[in-house]
Short mmCIF file of C-alpha atoms and ligand atoms in Angstrom, two decimals:
data_model
loop_
_atom_site.label_atom_id
_atom_site.label_comp_id
_atom_site.label_asym_id
_atom_site.label_seq_id
_atom_site.Cartn_x
_atom_site.Cartn_y
_atom_site.Cartn_z
CA MET A 914 -25.44 26.47 -11.20
CA GLU A 915 -28.62 28.15 -11.21
CA SER A 916 -29.16 31.43 -13.34
CA LYS A 917 -31.70 33.90 -13.85
CA ARG A 918 -34.06 31.85 -15.68
CA VAL A 919 -33.92 28.97 -13.39
CA TRP A 920 -35.15 30.57 -10.26
CA ASP A 921 -38.24 32.59 -10.74
CA TRP A 922 -37.49 35.11 -8.17
CA GLU A 923 -40.48 36.86 -7.53
CA ARG A 924 -42.89 33.92 -7.37
CA ASP A 925 -40.74 31.94 -5.25
CA LEU A 926 -40.02 34.79 -2.82
CA LYS A 927 -43.61 35.57 -2.37
CA ASN A 928 -44.35 32.07 -1.57
CA MET A 929 -41.63 31.99 0.95
CA ARG A 930 -43.16 35.35 2.38
CA ASP A 931 -46.74 33.70 2.48
CA TYR A 932 -45.23 30.54 4.23
CA PHE A 933 -43.75 32.97 6.76
CA LYS A 934 -46.95 34.87 7.22
CA SER A 935 -48.61 31.53 7.73
CA GLY A 936 -46.92 31.60 11.10
CA LYS A 937 -45.69 28.05 10.59
CA THR A 938 -42.06 29.04 11.16
CA ARG A 939 -42.90 30.76 14.23
CA GLU A 940 -43.82 27.67 16.07
CA ALA A 941 -41.05 26.19 18.31
CA SER A 942 -41.77 22.56 17.11
CA TRP A 943 -41.11 23.91 13.69
CA ARG A 944 -37.78 25.51 14.50
CA GLU A 945 -36.64 22.31 16.42
CA TYR A 946 -37.69 20.04 13.48
CA GLN A 947 -35.54 22.10 11.26
CA LEU A 948 -32.49 22.18 13.59
CA GLN A 949 -32.69 18.40 14.08
CA GLY A 950 -32.99 18.05 10.40
CA LEU A 951 -29.90 20.17 9.86
CA ARG A 952 -28.05 17.90 12.59
CA ARG A 953 -29.34 14.66 10.78
CA PHE A 954 -27.91 16.05 7.46
CA LEU A 955 -24.21 16.69 9.23
CA VAL A 956 -24.45 13.04 10.91
CA GLU A 957 -25.63 11.05 7.98
CA LYS A 958 -23.73 13.05 5.19
CA GLU A 959 -20.53 13.51 6.98
CA GLN A 960 -18.69 11.28 4.65
CA ASP A 961 -20.15 13.34 1.64
CA ILE A 962 -19.21 16.63 3.40
CA SER A 963 -15.78 15.51 3.95
CA MET A 964 -15.30 14.44 0.17
CA ALA A 965 -16.60 17.78 -0.85
CA LEU A 966 -14.19 19.43 1.64
CA MET A 967 -11.40 17.57 0.43
CA GLN A 968 -12.34 18.24 -3.28
CA ASP A 969 -12.74 22.13 -2.86
CA LEU A 970 -9.95 22.70 -0.36
CA GLY A 971 -7.96 19.74 0.19
CA LYS A 972 -9.15 19.68 3.89
CA HIS A 973 -8.14 16.48 5.92
CA ARG A 974 -11.26 14.88 7.58
CA VAL A 975 -10.20 15.72 10.89
CA GLU A 976 -9.85 19.29 10.15
CA ALA A 977 -13.21 19.11 8.54
CA PHE A 978 -14.89 17.73 11.69
CA ARG A 979 -12.93 20.03 13.91
CA ASP A 980 -13.72 23.35 12.11
CA GLU A 981 -16.91 22.50 10.42
CA VAL A 982 -19.10 19.57 11.05
CA GLY A 983 -18.15 19.16 14.60
CA THR A 984 -18.68 22.85 15.35
CA VAL A 985 -21.87 23.02 13.71
CA MET A 986 -23.14 19.94 15.43
CA LYS A 987 -22.31 21.66 18.62
CA SER A 988 -24.03 24.84 17.82
CA ILE A 989 -27.25 23.08 17.01
CA ASN A 990 -27.18 21.15 20.07
CA PHE A 991 -26.66 24.29 21.88
CA ALA A 992 -29.69 26.08 20.00
CA LEU A 993 -31.96 23.04 20.85
CA LYS A 994 -31.06 23.20 24.35
CA ASN A 995 -31.79 26.87 24.83
CA LEU A 996 -34.35 27.63 22.11
CA ARG A 997 -37.42 27.87 24.21
CA GLU A 998 -35.70 30.01 26.74
CA TRP A 999 -34.44 32.38 24.26
CA MET A 1000 -38.16 32.46 22.58
CA SER A 1001 -39.54 33.13 25.92
CA GLY A 1002 -38.21 36.80 25.88
CA GLN A 1003 -37.35 38.32 29.07
CA LYS A 1004 -39.27 40.69 31.83
CA ALA A 1005 -38.37 44.33 31.83
CA LYS A 1006 -38.65 46.91 34.67
CA LEU A 1007 -40.55 49.88 34.56
CA PRO A 1008 -40.40 53.28 35.93
CA GLN A 1009 -42.67 54.55 38.85
CA ILE A 1010 -45.09 56.49 36.56
CA ALA A 1011 -46.27 53.14 35.09
CA LEU A 1012 -47.59 51.81 38.32
CA LEU A 1013 -49.49 48.48 37.85
CA THR A 1014 -48.14 47.74 34.23
CA SER A 1015 -45.98 44.64 33.17
CA ALA A 1016 -43.50 44.98 30.41
CA GLU A 1017 -41.36 42.18 28.65
CA ILE A 1018 -38.95 42.10 25.71
CA VAL A 1019 -40.57 39.44 22.99
CA PRO A 1020 -38.17 38.28 20.37
CA GLU A 1021 -39.90 38.38 16.97
CA PRO A 1022 -38.61 36.85 13.75
CA LEU A 1023 -37.79 39.17 11.20
CA GLY A 1024 -39.47 37.61 7.95
CA LEU A 1025 -37.70 36.39 4.94
CA VAL A 1026 -33.73 36.78 5.26
CA LEU A 1027 -30.71 36.43 2.95
CA VAL A 1028 -27.60 34.81 3.85
CA ILE A 1029 -24.51 35.08 1.55
CA SER A 1030 -21.55 33.14 2.55
CA SER A 1031 -17.81 32.49 1.70
CA TRP A 1032 -16.08 29.60 0.56
CA ASN A 1033 -13.25 29.03 3.09
CA PHE A 1034 -15.49 27.10 5.59
CA PRO A 1035 -18.36 26.33 3.18
CA PHE A 1036 -20.23 24.63 5.53
CA GLY A 1037 -19.58 26.26 8.72
CA LEU A 1038 -20.18 29.57 7.50
CA SER A 1039 -23.42 28.78 5.68
CA LEU A 1040 -24.90 26.57 8.62
CA GLU A 1041 -23.99 28.79 11.43
CA PRO A 1042 -26.15 31.81 10.20
CA LEU A 1043 -28.80 29.29 8.98
CA ILE A 1044 -29.02 28.03 12.61
CA GLY A 1045 -29.65 31.52 14.16
CA ALA A 1046 -31.98 32.34 11.25
CA ILE A 1047 -34.04 29.23 11.57
CA ALA A 1048 -33.98 29.33 15.86
CA ALA A 1049 -35.31 32.84 15.27
CA GLY A 1050 -37.98 31.39 12.99
CA ASN A 1051 -37.37 33.02 9.81
CA SER A 1052 -37.63 31.79 6.27
CA VAL A 1053 -34.39 31.99 4.79
CA VAL A 1054 -32.51 32.05 1.46
CA LEU A 1055 -28.82 30.93 1.80
CA LYS A 1056 -26.44 31.63 -1.25
CA PRO A 1057 -23.12 29.73 -0.84
CA SER A 1058 -19.74 30.52 -2.40
CA GLU A 1059 -19.46 29.49 -6.06
CA LEU A 1060 -15.55 28.72 -5.42
CA SER A 1061 -16.35 25.89 -3.26
CA CYS A 1062 -18.52 24.17 -5.77
CA ALA A 1063 -18.68 20.74 -4.16
CA SER A 1064 -19.61 22.05 -1.04
CA SER A 1065 -22.36 24.51 -2.16
CA SER A 1066 -23.85 21.91 -4.53
CA LEU A 1067 -23.88 19.48 -1.62
CA LEU A 1068 -25.80 21.97 0.55
CA ALA A 1069 -28.08 22.48 -2.27
CA SER A 1070 -28.96 18.89 -3.12
CA GLY A 1071 -28.20 17.45 0.29
CA LEU A 1072 -30.37 19.50 2.71
CA THR A 1073 -33.62 18.57 0.62
CA GLY A 1074 -35.37 16.19 2.67
CA TYR A 1075 -33.89 17.34 5.93
CA VAL A 1076 -35.39 20.69 6.12
CA ASP A 1077 -38.53 22.11 5.22
CA SER A 1078 -37.84 23.45 1.68
CA GLU A 1079 -40.88 25.73 1.46
CA ALA A 1080 -38.87 28.15 4.16
CA ILE A 1081 -35.33 27.11 3.55
CA LYS A 1082 -33.88 27.48 0.21
CA ILE A 1083 -30.15 27.23 -1.11
CA VAL A 1084 -29.37 29.04 -4.35
CA GLN A 1085 -26.27 28.33 -6.04
CA GLY A 1086 -24.20 31.03 -8.10
CA GLY A 1087 -21.55 33.78 -8.32
CA PRO A 1088 -21.79 37.26 -8.19
CA GLU A 1089 -24.41 37.79 -10.65
CA VAL A 1090 -26.81 35.77 -8.85
CA ALA A 1091 -25.82 37.37 -5.66
CA GLU A 1092 -26.53 40.65 -7.39
CA GLN A 1093 -30.06 39.50 -8.52
CA LEU A 1094 -30.71 38.27 -5.01
CA LEU A 1095 -29.77 41.73 -3.45
CA GLU A 1096 -32.21 43.78 -5.84
CA GLN A 1097 -34.82 42.09 -4.01
CA ARG A 1098 -36.45 43.08 -0.76
CA TRP A 1099 -35.08 41.23 2.57
CA ASP A 1100 -35.82 41.60 6.07
CA LYS A 1101 -32.10 40.92 6.94
CA ILE A 1102 -28.99 40.37 5.11
CA PHE A 1103 -26.33 38.36 6.69
CA PHE A 1104 -23.11 38.64 4.51
CA THR A 1105 -19.77 36.73 5.30
CA GLY A 1106 -16.94 37.93 2.93
CA SER A 1107 -14.48 40.40 1.73
CA ALA A 1108 -14.80 44.11 2.59
CA ARG A 1109 -15.25 45.09 -1.11
CA VAL A 1110 -18.32 42.96 -1.69
CA GLY A 1111 -19.43 43.96 1.75
CA ARG A 1112 -19.76 47.46 0.37
CA ILE A 1113 -21.66 46.33 -2.50
CA VAL A 1114 -23.99 44.64 0.03
CA MET A 1115 -24.47 47.48 1.96
CA SER A 1116 -25.36 49.69 -0.88
CA ALA A 1117 -27.68 47.27 -1.91
CA ALA A 1118 -29.23 46.98 1.59
CA VAL A 1119 -29.62 50.81 1.59
CA LYS A 1120 -32.51 50.78 -1.01
CA HIS A 1121 -35.13 49.16 1.46
CA LEU A 1122 -33.44 50.19 4.70
CA THR A 1123 -32.40 46.33 5.32
CA PRO A 1124 -30.59 45.34 8.58
CA LEU A 1125 -27.32 43.91 7.85
CA THR A 1126 -24.46 42.25 9.37
CA LEU A 1127 -21.38 42.23 7.79
CA GLU A 1128 -18.79 39.52 8.78
CA LEU A 1129 -15.62 40.60 7.10
CA GLY A 1130 -11.85 39.82 7.18
CA GLY A 1131 -8.43 41.84 7.74
CA LYS A 1132 -5.29 41.11 9.34
CA CYS A 1133 -5.36 39.32 12.50
CA PRO A 1134 -1.93 39.80 14.62
CA ALA A 1135 -0.60 37.48 17.26
CA LEU A 1136 1.78 39.36 19.79
CA VAL A 1137 4.08 36.93 21.45
CA ASP A 1138 5.46 38.02 24.76
CA SER A 1139 8.96 36.83 25.58
CA LEU A 1140 7.87 33.72 27.48
CA SER A 1141 10.56 32.57 29.76
CA SER A 1142 9.10 28.69 30.22
CA SER A 1143 10.01 26.66 27.53
CA TRP A 1144 6.56 24.71 27.96
CA ASP A 1145 4.70 27.86 27.57
CA LEU A 1146 6.78 28.58 24.61
CA GLU A 1147 6.21 25.23 22.81
CA VAL A 1148 2.44 25.63 23.55
CA ALA A 1149 2.48 29.36 22.18
CA VAL A 1150 4.26 28.11 19.03
CA LYS A 1151 1.87 25.13 18.53
CA ARG A 1152 -1.04 27.14 18.48
CA ILE A 1153 0.00 29.84 16.19
CA ILE A 1154 1.20 27.05 13.80
CA VAL A 1155 -2.25 25.57 13.90
CA GLY A 1156 -3.87 28.85 13.69
CA LYS A 1157 -2.06 29.71 10.64
CA TYR A 1158 -1.29 26.63 8.55
CA GLY A 1159 -3.47 24.23 10.17
CA THR A 1160 -6.73 25.92 9.79
CA CYS A 1161 -7.58 25.85 5.95
CA ALA A 1162 -3.95 26.68 5.08
CA GLY A 1163 -4.26 30.21 6.68
CA GLN A 1164 -7.56 31.11 4.44
CA ALA A 1165 -9.54 31.78 7.46
CA CYS A 1166 -10.71 35.31 8.53
CA ILE A 1167 -9.48 34.86 12.00
CA ALA A 1168 -6.16 32.83 11.12
CA VAL A 1169 -2.85 34.45 12.38
CA ASP A 1170 -2.10 36.88 9.63
CA TYR A 1171 1.33 38.15 11.09
CA VAL A 1172 3.33 37.80 14.54
CA LEU A 1173 4.59 40.57 16.41
CA VAL A 1174 7.41 39.64 18.58
CA GLU A 1175 10.74 41.69 20.59
CA LYS A 1176 13.63 41.70 18.33
CA ARG A 1177 15.94 39.94 20.86
CA PHE A 1178 13.52 37.14 21.10
CA SER A 1179 12.36 36.65 17.59
CA SER A 1180 15.28 33.76 16.58
CA THR A 1181 14.24 31.70 19.37
CA LEU A 1182 10.32 31.92 18.44
CA VAL A 1183 11.39 31.34 14.65
CA GLU A 1184 13.71 28.37 15.36
CA LEU A 1185 10.72 26.75 17.39
CA MET A 1186 8.36 27.30 14.94
CA LYS A 1187 10.34 25.65 12.22
CA LEU A 1188 10.80 23.01 14.26
CA TRP A 1189 6.91 22.56 14.90
CA ILE A 1190 6.04 22.93 11.30
CA LYS A 1191 8.20 19.73 10.74
CA LYS A 1192 6.93 17.72 13.79
CA MET A 1193 3.34 18.48 12.52
CA PHE A 1194 3.61 18.34 8.83
CA GLY A 1195 6.46 16.51 8.25
CA GLU A 1196 10.11 17.15 6.66
CA ASN A 1197 8.63 17.10 3.19
CA PRO A 1198 5.78 19.22 3.25
CA ARG A 1199 4.77 18.22 -0.14
CA GLU A 1200 3.76 14.98 1.14
CA THR A 1201 1.37 16.02 3.92
CA ASN A 1202 -2.19 15.73 4.10
CA ALA A 1203 -2.72 18.01 7.12
CA ILE A 1204 -2.51 21.29 5.25
CA ALA A 1205 -5.34 22.49 2.93
CA ARG A 1206 -5.11 23.57 -0.81
CA ILE A 1207 -5.36 27.00 -2.07
CA VAL A 1208 -9.13 27.31 -3.16
CA ASN A 1209 -8.23 27.94 -6.85
CA LYS A 1210 -5.54 29.36 -9.21
CA GLN A 1211 -6.53 33.00 -8.90
CA HIS A 1212 -5.90 32.88 -4.97
CA PHE A 1213 -2.69 30.77 -5.78
CA PHE A 1214 -0.99 33.44 -8.07
CA ARG A 1215 -2.04 36.16 -5.49
CA LEU A 1216 -0.45 34.60 -2.92
CA GLN A 1217 2.65 33.76 -5.33
CA SER A 1218 2.56 37.57 -6.10
CA LEU A 1219 2.91 38.68 -2.40
CA LEU A 1220 6.28 37.16 -2.70
CA ALA A 1221 7.39 38.47 -5.84
CA ASP A 1222 8.68 41.66 -4.60
CA ALA A 1223 12.43 41.29 -4.22
CA ASN A 1224 12.53 42.76 -0.61
CA VAL A 1225 9.89 40.57 0.51
CA LYS A 1226 11.67 37.54 -1.25
CA LYS A 1227 14.66 38.65 0.72
CA SER A 1228 12.94 38.32 4.03
CA VAL A 1229 11.79 34.64 3.61
CA ILE A 1230 13.85 32.72 6.05
CA TYR A 1231 11.69 29.31 5.64
CA GLY A 1232 9.71 27.60 3.21
CA GLY A 1233 8.64 29.97 0.14
CA SER A 1234 9.71 27.55 -2.49
CA ILE A 1235 7.21 25.02 -3.02
CA MET A 1236 4.61 26.35 -5.03
CA ASP A 1237 2.75 23.71 -6.80
CA GLU A 1238 0.38 25.16 -9.06
CA GLU A 1239 -0.96 21.91 -10.34
CA ASN A 1240 -2.01 20.97 -6.61
CA LEU A 1241 -2.50 24.27 -5.50
CA PHE A 1242 -0.09 23.89 -2.81
CA ILE A 1243 1.95 26.26 -1.00
CA GLU A 1244 4.30 25.05 1.84
CA PRO A 1245 4.40 27.02 5.10
CA THR A 1246 6.36 29.92 4.60
CA ILE A 1247 8.12 32.21 7.27
CA LEU A 1248 9.18 35.80 6.63
CA VAL A 1249 11.29 38.10 8.81
CA ASP A 1250 10.69 41.94 8.69
CA PRO A 1251 9.20 42.02 5.38
CA PRO A 1252 9.02 45.88 4.21
CA LEU A 1253 5.86 47.30 6.12
CA GLU A 1254 4.36 48.91 3.18
CA ALA A 1255 4.52 45.59 0.84
CA ALA A 1256 1.12 43.90 0.04
CA ILE A 1257 2.24 41.11 2.26
CA MET A 1258 1.72 43.66 5.25
CA THR A 1259 -1.21 45.67 3.96
CA ASP A 1260 -3.42 43.13 2.57
CA GLU A 1261 -5.06 40.35 4.26
CA ILE A 1262 -2.75 37.26 3.25
CA PHE A 1263 -5.54 34.56 3.43
CA GLY A 1264 -2.68 31.91 3.12
CA PRO A 1265 -0.02 29.97 4.38
CA LEU A 1266 2.68 32.81 4.34
CA LEU A 1267 3.54 34.04 7.97
CA PRO A 1268 5.38 37.27 8.51
CA VAL A 1269 7.16 37.94 11.81
CA ILE A 1270 7.52 41.33 12.43
CA THR A 1271 10.20 42.59 15.35
CA LEU A 1272 9.51 45.32 17.91
CA ASP A 1273 11.80 46.90 20.26
CA LYS A 1274 9.63 46.57 23.21
CA VAL A 1275 6.56 44.07 23.36
CA GLU A 1276 4.39 47.23 24.44
CA ASP A 1277 5.22 48.82 20.90
CA GLY A 1278 2.90 46.05 19.67
CA ILE A 1279 -0.10 48.39 20.97
CA GLU A 1280 0.86 51.23 18.64
CA PHE A 1281 1.57 48.94 15.88
CA ILE A 1282 -1.79 47.44 16.10
CA ASN A 1283 -3.62 50.56 16.65
CA SER A 1284 -1.96 52.08 13.39
CA ARG A 1285 -3.73 49.67 11.29
CA PRO A 1286 -7.52 48.66 10.59
CA LYS A 1287 -9.34 47.11 13.57
CA PRO A 1288 -8.72 43.39 13.27
CA LEU A 1289 -11.17 40.79 13.39
CA ALA A 1290 -9.41 38.87 15.94
CA LEU A 1291 -6.14 39.48 18.10
CA TYR A 1292 -4.11 36.88 19.68
CA VAL A 1293 -1.57 37.62 22.45
CA PHE A 1294 0.46 35.09 24.06
CA THR A 1295 1.66 36.54 27.49
CA LYS A 1296 1.37 35.69 31.35
CA ASN A 1297 2.01 39.43 32.01
CA LYS A 1298 -1.23 40.52 33.34
CA GLU A 1299 -0.64 44.25 33.08
CA LEU A 1300 0.02 43.44 29.18
CA GLN A 1301 -2.95 41.61 29.07
CA ARG A 1302 -5.03 44.52 30.84
CA ARG A 1303 -3.46 46.97 28.12
CA MET A 1304 -4.23 44.75 25.29
CA ILE A 1305 -8.05 44.82 26.19
CA SER A 1306 -8.20 48.40 27.15
CA GLU A 1307 -5.77 49.95 24.68
CA THR A 1308 -6.57 48.26 21.42
CA SER A 1309 -9.75 47.40 19.41
CA SER A 1310 -10.53 44.23 17.68
CA GLY A 1311 -13.43 41.99 17.25
CA SER A 1312 -11.96 39.75 19.83
CA VAL A 1313 -8.83 39.27 22.07
CA THR A 1314 -7.94 35.68 22.91
CA PHE A 1315 -4.85 35.34 25.22
CA ASN A 1316 -2.64 32.32 24.77
CA ASP A 1317 -4.51 30.70 21.82
CA ALA A 1318 -5.86 31.25 18.46
CA ILE A 1319 -9.17 30.31 16.58
CA LEU A 1320 -10.65 28.79 19.90
CA GLN A 1321 -12.91 31.75 20.36
CA TYR A 1322 -14.84 30.71 17.15
CA ALA A 1323 -16.17 27.43 18.91
CA ALA A 1324 -17.72 29.47 21.88
CA ASP A 1325 -21.48 29.61 21.85
CA THR A 1326 -21.54 31.72 24.54
CA LEU A 1327 -19.29 34.59 23.14
CA PRO A 1328 -20.32 37.08 20.18
CA PHE A 1329 -18.45 36.49 16.96
CA GLY A 1330 -17.96 39.66 14.75
CA GLY A 1331 -15.72 42.28 13.88
CA VAL A 1332 -15.75 46.08 14.44
CA GLY A 1333 -14.46 48.85 12.24
CA GLY A 1334 -13.30 47.34 9.06
CA SER A 1335 -13.86 43.84 9.98
CA GLY A 1336 -17.45 44.11 9.97
CA PHE A 1337 -20.24 44.95 12.31
CA GLY A 1338 -23.11 42.75 14.32
CA SER A 1339 -22.28 39.55 15.66
CA TYR A 1340 -23.38 35.99 15.69
CA HIS A 1341 -23.08 32.51 17.40
CA GLY A 1342 -25.17 30.90 19.99
CA LYS A 1343 -27.73 33.40 21.69
CA PHE A 1344 -26.03 36.12 19.57
CA SER A 1345 -27.20 34.35 16.42
CA PHE A 1346 -30.84 34.13 17.44
CA ASP A 1347 -30.74 37.67 18.41
CA THR A 1348 -29.02 38.78 15.03
CA PHE A 1349 -32.07 37.38 13.35
CA SER A 1350 -34.62 38.55 15.66
CA HIS A 1351 -36.39 41.92 16.43
CA GLN A 1352 -36.55 42.66 20.07
CA LYS A 1353 -39.99 43.92 20.50
CA ALA A 1354 -41.05 45.83 23.49
CA VAL A 1355 -44.25 44.87 24.95
CA VAL A 1356 -45.95 46.78 27.54
CA LYS A 1357 -49.38 45.86 29.32
CA ARG A 1358 -51.08 48.55 31.18
CA SER A 1359 -53.81 48.21 33.81
CA PHE A 1360 -57.08 50.61 33.41
CA LEU A 1361 -56.49 51.52 37.22
CA THR A 1362 -53.94 54.21 38.70
CA ASP A 1363 -54.06 57.00 36.01
CA PHE A 1364 -51.93 59.48 37.39
CA TRP A 1365 -53.49 62.78 36.73
CA PHE A 1366 -50.32 64.83 36.68
CA ARG A 1367 -49.32 63.14 33.45
CA PHE A 1368 -52.26 65.23 31.57
CA PRO A 1369 -52.51 68.92 30.72
CA PRO A 1370 -53.41 71.31 31.80
CA TRP A 1371 -50.01 72.07 33.14
CA THR A 1372 -49.03 73.25 36.58
CA PRO A 1373 -46.03 73.69 38.58
CA ASN A 1374 -47.25 70.97 40.85
CA LYS A 1375 -47.63 68.61 38.09
CA LEU A 1376 -43.95 69.41 37.16
CA LEU A 1377 -43.00 68.44 40.81
CA LEU A 1378 -44.89 65.24 40.88
CA LEU A 1379 -43.68 64.22 37.35
CA GLU A 1380 -40.10 64.88 38.61
CA MET A 1381 -40.47 62.98 41.66
CA ALA A 1382 -41.97 60.17 39.59
CA TYR A 1383 -39.06 59.97 37.28
CA ASN A 1384 -36.34 60.18 39.88
CA TYR A 1385 -37.35 58.17 42.82
CA ASP A 1386 -38.16 54.57 43.54
CA TYR A 1387 -41.39 53.98 45.62
CA PHE A 1388 -39.09 53.86 48.55
CA GLY A 1389 -37.48 57.16 47.90
CA LEU A 1390 -40.99 59.01 47.03
CA LEU A 1391 -42.12 57.92 50.24
CA LEU A 1392 -38.91 59.42 52.26
CA VAL A 1393 -39.35 62.76 50.30
CA LEU A 1394 -43.50 63.09 50.96
CA LEU A 1395 -42.43 62.20 54.79
CA GLY A 1396 -39.56 64.82 54.74
CA LEU A 1397 -37.05 62.41 55.36
CA LYS A 1398 -35.25 63.23 52.10
CA ARG A 1399 -34.47 66.47 50.37
CA PRO A 1400 -35.92 66.62 46.71
CA SER A 1401 -33.50 67.58 43.91
CA LYS A 1402 -32.41 71.20 43.30
CA ARG A 1403 -34.92 71.74 40.64
CA THR A 1404 -37.89 70.47 42.27
CA SER A 1405 -37.15 72.66 45.18
CA LEU A 1406 -36.95 75.61 43.02
CA ILE A 1407 -40.68 75.11 41.89
P1 NAD B 323 -16.12 37.42 -1.31
O1 NAD B 323 -16.67 38.68 -0.79
O2 NAD B 323 -15.18 37.55 -2.70
O3 NAD B 323 -17.23 36.56 -1.53
C1 NAD B 323 -18.24 36.34 -0.60
C2 NAD B 323 -19.45 35.97 -1.05
O4 NAD B 323 -20.08 37.09 -1.94
C3 NAD B 323 -19.68 34.95 -2.04
O5 NAD B 323 -20.86 34.05 -1.97
C4 NAD B 323 -19.66 35.55 -3.40
O6 NAD B 323 -20.44 34.90 -4.50
C5 NAD B 323 -20.50 36.68 -3.07
N1 NAD B 323 -20.27 37.79 -4.05
C6 NAD B 323 -18.90 38.04 -4.68
N2 NAD B 323 -19.09 39.11 -5.55
C7 NAD B 323 -20.28 39.79 -5.57
C8 NAD B 323 -20.78 40.75 -5.75
N3 NAD B 323 -20.28 41.58 -6.73
N4 NAD B 323 -22.15 41.18 -5.28
C9 NAD B 323 -22.76 40.45 -4.31
N5 NAD B 323 -22.17 39.28 -3.84
C10 NAD B 323 -21.06 38.83 -4.38
O7 NAD B 323 -15.41 36.61 -0.29
P2 NAD B 323 -14.59 35.43 -0.33
O8 NAD B 323 -13.66 35.61 -1.25
O9 NAD B 323 -15.70 34.43 -0.32
O10 NAD B 323 -14.10 35.12 1.34
C11 NAD B 323 -12.65 35.93 1.56
C12 NAD B 323 -12.86 37.12 2.64
O11 NAD B 323 -14.09 36.91 3.40
C13 NAD B 323 -11.91 37.38 3.24
O12 NAD B 323 -11.60 38.81 3.53
C14 NAD B 323 -12.02 36.72 4.71
O13 NAD B 323 -11.52 37.43 5.58
C15 NAD B 323 -13.68 37.11 4.77
N6 NAD B 323 -14.25 36.10 5.51
C16 NAD B 323 -14.67 36.43 6.87
C17 NAD B 323 -15.48 35.61 7.79
C18 NAD B 323 -15.77 36.18 9.11
O14 NAD B 323 -16.61 35.11 9.64
N7 NAD B 323 -15.85 37.39 9.55
C19 NAD B 323 -15.42 34.55 7.36
C20 NAD B 323 -14.64 33.83 6.11
C21 NAD B 323 -14.12 34.97 5.40
#
């Protein structure tokens, strides 16, 4: 782990700034080369990555590929395919008053950016923002989490040789290192983690007015309608089970945190959930290699304590007893109607405990969701088009996915990010590129056609002409001048 002494911040950051100023990182070929290097790192080190993820989190190799290596490779390919188009910016239209003028929006790299990431997807959550930062032409310092130390040290040592170390640095360390980094001046900070630390990051950003993206967490609900087809219901249950226990054992910002279901339908749903937990993870969950381990003892005890309350314990109807401290394993657990004021229903669970909350009517789910902080992700399992419409228009969340969970994360064409308490700003695909770019407005004016009515001394006629120039397109202007169209009220007052 690097400490204050090992990293000479001032010298290194100055060198990185100078390197950025040299223009090297702006070149399209430089950006492509770095992205290709990241891809080669993933291909050549896939086994090491899987081993690190096994060591840090007990993630199965297939899960590691599905959620990290494969997803990041897909994102790199997408960025490489579209990079030159993203870099080329876009033309913009101007009002009539700017006759013979061209305009465009030119994306410009921000400079030296800082990425601080979390431990639950140590490669995915570090490399996804890195792709955006590089694609946009920045120099980057990445600080992965100290809790996933095998993955973080593989990133720090393994990436050397694959990317340009003059512009891309990985700094290892915990809060004390992050705090020192935050004291520096950055052109952008991209943070993934808890709301608590998000606040610390935001107050540090204030000092230099640094633009900030906060990718935070929260409680992601899954509302399940009373699905009548047994096929639909099984598909829904499988997707919920994987969106909870099969995604880093529920230690994911977009994992299903709790389920909402109509009372009359809850036992059907819960029985099917139990069945599919057994089908996916076996009769003896202790033996499964398809559920990740809890990251450390602190989080293990935190999860254990969520069940400690007697009223919460009473609501456990499946699992809840295998809590293997030595192996940091907690079996898939289902609770029905734990007290809503208990920590399990007020705090983000971030583990394999799944409360099922029963409602009188499925529509009551809207009020339930709206009475809590805005979730990062909302899942709704229904074929009812009216309910789908209401969920989109009457609730607020980072994303809403119908009839699946987690899948939205893999989309390069959708913004990934929160709203309200789940964060602000977004990334993935072009959104990552934009997050790490400044959209510069560029106007190129001709020396011809200088409209005299833009300049003082002012007269009523100038006001009339200005108003016409702002309010009509060329065709509309022609119609007014020919008397075929009535000018607006104010114009006619003059
Ligand atoms: P965390 O906030 O404890 O840590 C995140 C990062 O901040 C780490 O790199 C850590 O070293 C650093 N950090 C810790 N204390 C700090 C301090 N005092 N000053 C500056 N930096 C500090 O979060 P975590 O435990 O790594 O992750 C869990 C949380 O992150 C959950 O709330 C989860 O929902 C959220 N999360 C969100 C996303 C997302 O994409 N929105 C993804 C993963 C996790």
